[in-house]
Structures are given as structure tokens and as C-alpha cells.
Tab-separated table of C-alpha atoms in Angstrom:
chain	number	residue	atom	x	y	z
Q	116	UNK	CA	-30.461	-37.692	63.810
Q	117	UNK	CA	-30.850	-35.375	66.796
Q	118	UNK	CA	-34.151	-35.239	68.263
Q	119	UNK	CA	-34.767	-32.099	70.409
Q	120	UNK	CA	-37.873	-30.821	69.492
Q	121	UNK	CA	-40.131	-34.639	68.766
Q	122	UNK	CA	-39.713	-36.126	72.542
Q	123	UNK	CA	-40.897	-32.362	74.224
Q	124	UNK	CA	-43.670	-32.505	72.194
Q	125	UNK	CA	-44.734	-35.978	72.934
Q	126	UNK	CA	-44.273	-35.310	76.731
Q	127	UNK	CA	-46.486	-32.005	76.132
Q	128	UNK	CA	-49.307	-34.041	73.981
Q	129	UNK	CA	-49.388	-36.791	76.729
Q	130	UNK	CA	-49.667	-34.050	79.877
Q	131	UNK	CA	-52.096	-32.516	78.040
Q	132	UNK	CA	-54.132	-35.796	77.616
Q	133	UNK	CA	-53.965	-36.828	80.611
Q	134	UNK	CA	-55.417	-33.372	81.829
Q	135	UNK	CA	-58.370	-33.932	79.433
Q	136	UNK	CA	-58.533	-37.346	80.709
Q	137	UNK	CA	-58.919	-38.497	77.119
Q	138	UNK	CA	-59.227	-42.815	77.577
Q	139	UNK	CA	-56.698	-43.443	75.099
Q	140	UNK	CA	-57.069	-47.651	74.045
Q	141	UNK	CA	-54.537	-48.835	72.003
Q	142	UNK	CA	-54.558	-52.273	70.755
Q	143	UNK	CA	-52.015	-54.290	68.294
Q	144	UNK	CA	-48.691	-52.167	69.263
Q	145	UNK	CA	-46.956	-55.627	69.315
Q	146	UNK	CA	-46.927	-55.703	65.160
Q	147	UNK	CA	-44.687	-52.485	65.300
Q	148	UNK	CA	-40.993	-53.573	64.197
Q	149	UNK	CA	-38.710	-53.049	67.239
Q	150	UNK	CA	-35.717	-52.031	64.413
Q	151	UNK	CA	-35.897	-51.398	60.632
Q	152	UNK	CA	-37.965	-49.465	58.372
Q	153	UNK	CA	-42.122	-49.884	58.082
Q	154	UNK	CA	-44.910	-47.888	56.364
Q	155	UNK	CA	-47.724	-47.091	59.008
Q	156	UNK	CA	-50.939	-46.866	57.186
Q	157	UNK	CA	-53.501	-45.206	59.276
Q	158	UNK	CA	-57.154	-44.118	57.812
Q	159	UNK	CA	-57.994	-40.007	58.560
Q	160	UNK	CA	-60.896	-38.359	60.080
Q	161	UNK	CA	-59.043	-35.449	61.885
Q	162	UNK	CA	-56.357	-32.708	61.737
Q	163	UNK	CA	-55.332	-34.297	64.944
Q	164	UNK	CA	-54.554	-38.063	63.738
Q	165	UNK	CA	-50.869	-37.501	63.006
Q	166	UNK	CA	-51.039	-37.066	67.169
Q	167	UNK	CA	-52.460	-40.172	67.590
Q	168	UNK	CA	-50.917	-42.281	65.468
Q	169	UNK	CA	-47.756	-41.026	66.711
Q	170	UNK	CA	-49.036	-42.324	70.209
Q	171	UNK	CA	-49.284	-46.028	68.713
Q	172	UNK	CA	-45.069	-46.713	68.839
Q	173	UNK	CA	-44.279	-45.474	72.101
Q	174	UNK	CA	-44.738	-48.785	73.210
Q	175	UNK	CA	-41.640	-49.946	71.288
Q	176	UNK	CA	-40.347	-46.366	71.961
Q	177	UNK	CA	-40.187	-45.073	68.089
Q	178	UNK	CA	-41.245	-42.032	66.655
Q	179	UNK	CA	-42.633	-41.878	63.534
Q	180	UNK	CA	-42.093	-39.348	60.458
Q	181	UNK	CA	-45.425	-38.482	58.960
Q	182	UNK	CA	-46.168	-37.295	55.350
Q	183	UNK	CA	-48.439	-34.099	55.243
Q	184	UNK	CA	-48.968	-31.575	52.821
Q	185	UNK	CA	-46.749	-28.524	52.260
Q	186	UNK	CA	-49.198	-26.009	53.683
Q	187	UNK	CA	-48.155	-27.788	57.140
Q	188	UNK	CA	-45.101	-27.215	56.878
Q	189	UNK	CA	-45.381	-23.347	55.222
Q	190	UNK	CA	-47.398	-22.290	58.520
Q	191	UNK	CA	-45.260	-20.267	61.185
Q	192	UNK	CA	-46.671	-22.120	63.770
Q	193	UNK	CA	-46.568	-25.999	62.984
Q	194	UNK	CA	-43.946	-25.313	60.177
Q	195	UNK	CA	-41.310	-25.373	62.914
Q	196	UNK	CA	-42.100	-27.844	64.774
Q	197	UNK	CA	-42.761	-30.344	61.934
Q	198	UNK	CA	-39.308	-29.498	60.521
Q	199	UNK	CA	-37.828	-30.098	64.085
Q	200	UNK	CA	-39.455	-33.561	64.020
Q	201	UNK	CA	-38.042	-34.555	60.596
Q	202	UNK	CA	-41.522	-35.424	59.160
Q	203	UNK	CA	-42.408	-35.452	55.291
Q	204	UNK	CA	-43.317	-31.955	53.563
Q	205	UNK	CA	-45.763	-32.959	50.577
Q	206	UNK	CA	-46.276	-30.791	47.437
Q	207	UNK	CA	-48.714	-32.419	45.395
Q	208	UNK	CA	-47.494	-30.591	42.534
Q	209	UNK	CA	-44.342	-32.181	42.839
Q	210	UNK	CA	-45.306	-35.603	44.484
Q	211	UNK	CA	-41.502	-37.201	43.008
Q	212	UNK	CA	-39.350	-35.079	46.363
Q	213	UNK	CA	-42.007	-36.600	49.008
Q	214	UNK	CA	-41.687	-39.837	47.762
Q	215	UNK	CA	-38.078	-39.961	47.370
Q	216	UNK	CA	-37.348	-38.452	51.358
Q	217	UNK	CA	-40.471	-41.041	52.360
Q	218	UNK	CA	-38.009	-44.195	50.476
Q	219	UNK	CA	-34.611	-42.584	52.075
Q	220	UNK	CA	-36.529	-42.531	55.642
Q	221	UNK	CA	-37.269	-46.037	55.270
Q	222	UNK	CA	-34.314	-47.441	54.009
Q	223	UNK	CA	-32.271	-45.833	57.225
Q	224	UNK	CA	-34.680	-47.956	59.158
Q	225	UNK	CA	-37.303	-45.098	60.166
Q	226	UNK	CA	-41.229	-45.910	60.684
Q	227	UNK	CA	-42.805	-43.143	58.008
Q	228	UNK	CA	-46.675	-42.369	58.714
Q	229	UNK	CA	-48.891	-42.324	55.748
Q	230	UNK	CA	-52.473	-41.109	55.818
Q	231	UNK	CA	-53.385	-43.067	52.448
Q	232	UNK	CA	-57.055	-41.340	52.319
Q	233	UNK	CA	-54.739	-38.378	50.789
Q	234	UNK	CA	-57.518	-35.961	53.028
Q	235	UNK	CA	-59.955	-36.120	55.702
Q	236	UNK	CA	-63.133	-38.524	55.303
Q	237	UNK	CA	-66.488	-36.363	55.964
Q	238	UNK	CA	-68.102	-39.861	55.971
Q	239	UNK	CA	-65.963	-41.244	58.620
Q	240	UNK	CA	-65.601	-44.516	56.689
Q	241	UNK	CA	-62.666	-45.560	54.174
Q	242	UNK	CA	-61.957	-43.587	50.854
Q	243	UNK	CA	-60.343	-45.105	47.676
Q	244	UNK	CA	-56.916	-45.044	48.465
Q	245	UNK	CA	-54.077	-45.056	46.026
Q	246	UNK	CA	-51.057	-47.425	45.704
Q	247	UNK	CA	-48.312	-45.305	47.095
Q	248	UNK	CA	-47.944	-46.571	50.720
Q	249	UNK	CA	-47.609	-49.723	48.614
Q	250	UNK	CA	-45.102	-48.875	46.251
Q	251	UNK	CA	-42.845	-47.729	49.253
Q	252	UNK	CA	-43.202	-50.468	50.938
Q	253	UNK	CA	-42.331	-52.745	47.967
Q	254	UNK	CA	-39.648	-49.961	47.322
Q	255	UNK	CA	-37.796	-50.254	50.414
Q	256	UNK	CA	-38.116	-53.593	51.354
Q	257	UNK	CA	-40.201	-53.368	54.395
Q	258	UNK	CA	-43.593	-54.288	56.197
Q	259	UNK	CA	-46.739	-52.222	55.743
Q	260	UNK	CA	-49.036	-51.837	58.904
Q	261	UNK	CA	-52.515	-50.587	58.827
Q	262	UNK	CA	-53.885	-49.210	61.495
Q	263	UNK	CA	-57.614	-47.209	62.247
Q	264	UNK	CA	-58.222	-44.269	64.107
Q	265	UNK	CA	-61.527	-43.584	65.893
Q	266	UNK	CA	-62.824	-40.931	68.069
Q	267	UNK	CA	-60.056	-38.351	66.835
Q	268	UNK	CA	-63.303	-36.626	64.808
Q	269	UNK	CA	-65.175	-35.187	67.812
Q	270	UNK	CA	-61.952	-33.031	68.639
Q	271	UNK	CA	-61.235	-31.618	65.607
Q	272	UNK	CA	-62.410	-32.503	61.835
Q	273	UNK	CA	-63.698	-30.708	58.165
Q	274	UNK	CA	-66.459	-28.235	58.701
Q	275	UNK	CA	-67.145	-29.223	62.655
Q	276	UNK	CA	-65.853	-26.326	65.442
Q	277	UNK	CA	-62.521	-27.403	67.244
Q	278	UNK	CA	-63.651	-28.960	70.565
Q	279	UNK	CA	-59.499	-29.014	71.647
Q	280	UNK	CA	-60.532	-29.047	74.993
Q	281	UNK	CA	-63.184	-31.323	75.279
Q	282	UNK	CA	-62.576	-34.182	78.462
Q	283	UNK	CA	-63.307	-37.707	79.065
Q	284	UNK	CA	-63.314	-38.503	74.988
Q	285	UNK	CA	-62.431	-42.278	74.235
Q	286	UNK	CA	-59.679	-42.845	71.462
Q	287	UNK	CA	-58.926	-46.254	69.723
Q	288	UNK	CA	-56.091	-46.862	67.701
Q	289	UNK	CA	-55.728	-50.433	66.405
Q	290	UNK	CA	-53.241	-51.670	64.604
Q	291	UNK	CA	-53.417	-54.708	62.448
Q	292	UNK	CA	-50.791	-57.583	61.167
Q	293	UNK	CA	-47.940	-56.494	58.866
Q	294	UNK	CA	-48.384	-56.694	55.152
Q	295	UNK	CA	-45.283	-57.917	53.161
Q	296	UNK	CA	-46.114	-56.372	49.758
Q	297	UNK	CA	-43.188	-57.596	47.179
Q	298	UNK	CA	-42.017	-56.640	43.533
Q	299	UNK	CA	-44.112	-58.328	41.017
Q	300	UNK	CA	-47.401	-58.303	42.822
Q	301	UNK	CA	-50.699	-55.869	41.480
Q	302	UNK	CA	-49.867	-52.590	44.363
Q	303	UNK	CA	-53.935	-51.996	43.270
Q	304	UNK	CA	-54.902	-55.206	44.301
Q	305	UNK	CA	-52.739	-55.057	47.555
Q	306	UNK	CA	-53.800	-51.482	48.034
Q	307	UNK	CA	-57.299	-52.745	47.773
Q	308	UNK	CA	-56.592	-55.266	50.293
Q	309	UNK	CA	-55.299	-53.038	52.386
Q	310	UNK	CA	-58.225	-50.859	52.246
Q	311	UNK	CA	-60.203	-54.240	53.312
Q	312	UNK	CA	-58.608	-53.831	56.153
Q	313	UNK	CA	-58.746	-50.869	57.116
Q	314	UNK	CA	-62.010	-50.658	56.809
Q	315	UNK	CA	-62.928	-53.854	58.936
Q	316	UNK	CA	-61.062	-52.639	61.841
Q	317	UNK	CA	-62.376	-49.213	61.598
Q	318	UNK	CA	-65.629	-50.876	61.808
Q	319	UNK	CA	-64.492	-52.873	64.957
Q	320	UNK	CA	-63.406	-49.544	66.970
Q	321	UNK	CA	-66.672	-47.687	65.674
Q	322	UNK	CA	-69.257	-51.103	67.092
Q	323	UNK	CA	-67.217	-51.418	70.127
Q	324	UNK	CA	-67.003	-47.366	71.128
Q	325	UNK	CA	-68.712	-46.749	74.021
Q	326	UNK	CA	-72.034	-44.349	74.709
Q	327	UNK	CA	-72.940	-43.625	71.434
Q	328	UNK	CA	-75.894	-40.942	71.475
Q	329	UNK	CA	-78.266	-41.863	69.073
Q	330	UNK	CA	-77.724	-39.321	65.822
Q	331	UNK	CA	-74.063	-38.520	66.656
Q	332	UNK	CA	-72.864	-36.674	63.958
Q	333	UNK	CA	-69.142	-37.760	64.581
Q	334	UNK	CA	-71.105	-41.651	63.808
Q	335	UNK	CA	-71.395	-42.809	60.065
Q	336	UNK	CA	-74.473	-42.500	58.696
Q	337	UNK	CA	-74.842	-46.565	58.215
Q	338	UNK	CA	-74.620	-47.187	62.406
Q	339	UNK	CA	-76.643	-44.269	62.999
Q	340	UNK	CA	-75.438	-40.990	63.155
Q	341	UNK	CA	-75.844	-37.923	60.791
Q	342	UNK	CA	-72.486	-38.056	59.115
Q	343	UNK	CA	-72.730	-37.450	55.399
Q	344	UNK	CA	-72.903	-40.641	53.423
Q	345	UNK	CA	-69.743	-41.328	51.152
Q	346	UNK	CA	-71.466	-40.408	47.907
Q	347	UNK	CA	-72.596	-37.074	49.489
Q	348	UNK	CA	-68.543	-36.161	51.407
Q	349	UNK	CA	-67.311	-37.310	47.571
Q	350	UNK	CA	-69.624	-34.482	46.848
Q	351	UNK	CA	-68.500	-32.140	49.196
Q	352	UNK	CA	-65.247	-32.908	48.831
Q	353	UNK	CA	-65.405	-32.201	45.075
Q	354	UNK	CA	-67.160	-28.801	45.531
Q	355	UNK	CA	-64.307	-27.519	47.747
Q	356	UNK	CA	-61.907	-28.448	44.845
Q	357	UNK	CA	-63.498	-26.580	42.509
Q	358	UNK	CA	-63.491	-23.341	45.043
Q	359	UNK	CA	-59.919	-23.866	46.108
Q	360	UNK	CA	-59.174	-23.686	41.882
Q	361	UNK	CA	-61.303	-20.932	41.557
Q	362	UNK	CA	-59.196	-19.026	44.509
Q	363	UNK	CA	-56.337	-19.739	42.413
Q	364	UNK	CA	-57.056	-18.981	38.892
Q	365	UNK	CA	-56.233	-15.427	38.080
């Protein structure tokens, strides 16, 4: 397919990174497939991650077509360009369509980005996940990669102020060994593997992030900072479901 709008606005994410001087680590590139089909599993604590993750292929000089919820795409600013780069529209209400495009991606040998979390982590540690990144995988006959974000939060995340602008941040984005999830196998049990390990290398890029001020709030509440535990951002989270129906009951 022709891509005319996805390699401009890599070049323009990268200028402007470099600008910021944002120290961008990525570690683990070499378990991205150089050809075929792969689900990239990648935890989310920011309205900026698809950004990063994308950043993780360039190395093997892919792109990657990321699954994200309708609303995205119904903007008239990022609706556009996410059409332009052939990523994923997701209606929840219809979940069938997603997952169907997300399976046809693969097959035709594309990487497709899932953000398993389903939303944004308050907590900045690993939600329940559910077993669709595995049941593509399985469907499509191709590797799962997990991967975990870190730093992404203190530009922009749920109920913080956008700090777009803000210079010098440090970034990690590891990626971990291929999983070869195959028909037959529990996709909860796999899924909660892959959770596993998620969550141990998230832990890895959050002890080994450098100058940490003590109380962060970008920091999970267990190393130290004032992020809301996970029962209290289940909490949260829950509460803002039950005013988003209330917007939308007549």
C-alpha cells in the first residue's frame, strides 16, 4: 500500500524530538521480524505511546498499524492522518470489524500495534488485560512481542496538563522475546503470561530511569511516587464510566 502520509510524520515526530532533546533508549529492537506479520503488545500510560511504540521498528525500517478507538479516528484533526497511515479504527460496540482488519493486516505480513490495557493506566503499572492480542496472534499464525513503555506519562496522560513541550525527558521502550502462542493452548493463561511480562520489564525501565524526584507523581505509588494505587485508578477509572453513560443516556 502507498505510504504518503506515515514516513512525513515519522520524519516530523523525530525533528521534533530531537528539538526537545527527548533521550530516547530503546532496547530489544532485534526481536522485531525483519518480514511477516507480528502482534506488538505494548502496556499504556499516555495518549502519546502509539508515537513511541511506532519509534521501536525503525530499526528494521517497519511501520506499524495501531488499533485505537473510533473517537481517534472521528476527530478532524488526527482522523486524517490515522486514515493516511492505515492504522485500526476500533468501535467497541462493534469489536467483530477491528478484529477482522487487525487478522487481514497480519496475514499480508504487517506488524499491528495493540495497547492490550484497552485504556490508559492511572497507576502506571499493568492492568488485567484480555486475550485478544492472543487470539490474533494464534489467528494469524504469527509471533507476539511485548514491549513496555516508560516515561511517555510526564508528556501527556489521564487527568495531568499536556507538558508537549517539555525537554531533556528520558524515554525507554523495551521490547522483550517473541511469544509463539498456538491453537489449542489456554489464550488466558498465555495472556496472563504475557502480562508477567510486561509487567517485569516495565518494572526494569521504571528501577533503572534516571533522577527520580522523590514523590514524582508520574512514579507508582509502590517505588515512591504519588501515583494512585491500582485499586484506587480501578476506582477512578470506574467513576468516569459511569459519567461517560450518564452523558449518553437520554
Amino acid at each position: 500500500m502507498a505510504e504518503i502520509v506515515y514516513p512525513p510524520v515519522i520524519g516530523a515526530a523525530r525533528t521534533l524530538f530531537r528539538a526537545l532533546d527527548l533521550k530516547i533508549r530503546i532496547e530489544g529492537a532485534e526481536h522485531i521480524p525483519r518480514t511477516g506479520g507480528a502482534v506488538l503488545v505494548s502496556n499504556h500510560i499516555s495518549y502519546l505511546d502509539f508515537i513511541f511504540a511506532g519509534l521501536s521498528t525503525l530499526p528494521t525500517k517497519r511501520l506499524v498499524r495501531f488499533m485505537a478507538k473510533k473517537e481517534v479516528f472521528d476527530h478532524k484533526i488526527s482522523g486524517p492522518l490515522m486514515r493516511g497511515m492505515h492504522h485500526i479504527p476500533v468501535d467497541r460496540a462493534a469489536g467483530a470489524a477491528a478484529f477482522g482488519a487487525a487478522l487481514k493486516s497480519l496475514k499480508g505480513g504487517e506488524i499491528v500495534g495493540v495497547f492490550a490495557e484497552a485504556t490508559i493506566s492511572r497507576s502506571f503499572t499493568i492492568k488485567e488485560i484480555k486475550n485478544g492480542a492472543v487470539r490474533m496472534a494464534v489467528g494469524a499464525k504469527v509471533p507476539m512481542i511485548p514491549m513496555a513503555l516508560w516515561g511517555t506519562q510526564r508528556l501527556w496522560t489521564k487527568g495531568h496538563p499536556k507538558k508537549l513541550l517539555q525537554r531533556h525527558v528520558p524515554i525507554t521502550i523495551l521490547l522483550g522475546e517473541p511469544m509463539h502462542p498456538q491453537r489449542g493452548d489456554d489464550y488466558d493463561a498465555v495472556s496472563a503470561d504475557l502480562r508477567e511480562r510486561m509487567a517485569a520489564m516495565l518494572d526494569q525501565a521504571q528501577r533503572s530511569y534516571p533522577e527520580i524526584p522523590p514523590g514524582a507523581w508520574w512514579q507508582p505509588r509502590h517505588l515512591g511516587g504519588t501515583a494512585p494505587t491500582p485499586e484506587e485508578a480501578a476506582e477512578m477509572d470506574e467513576a468516569e464510566a459511569k459519567a461517560r453513560e450518564a452523558r449518553h443516556t437520554p
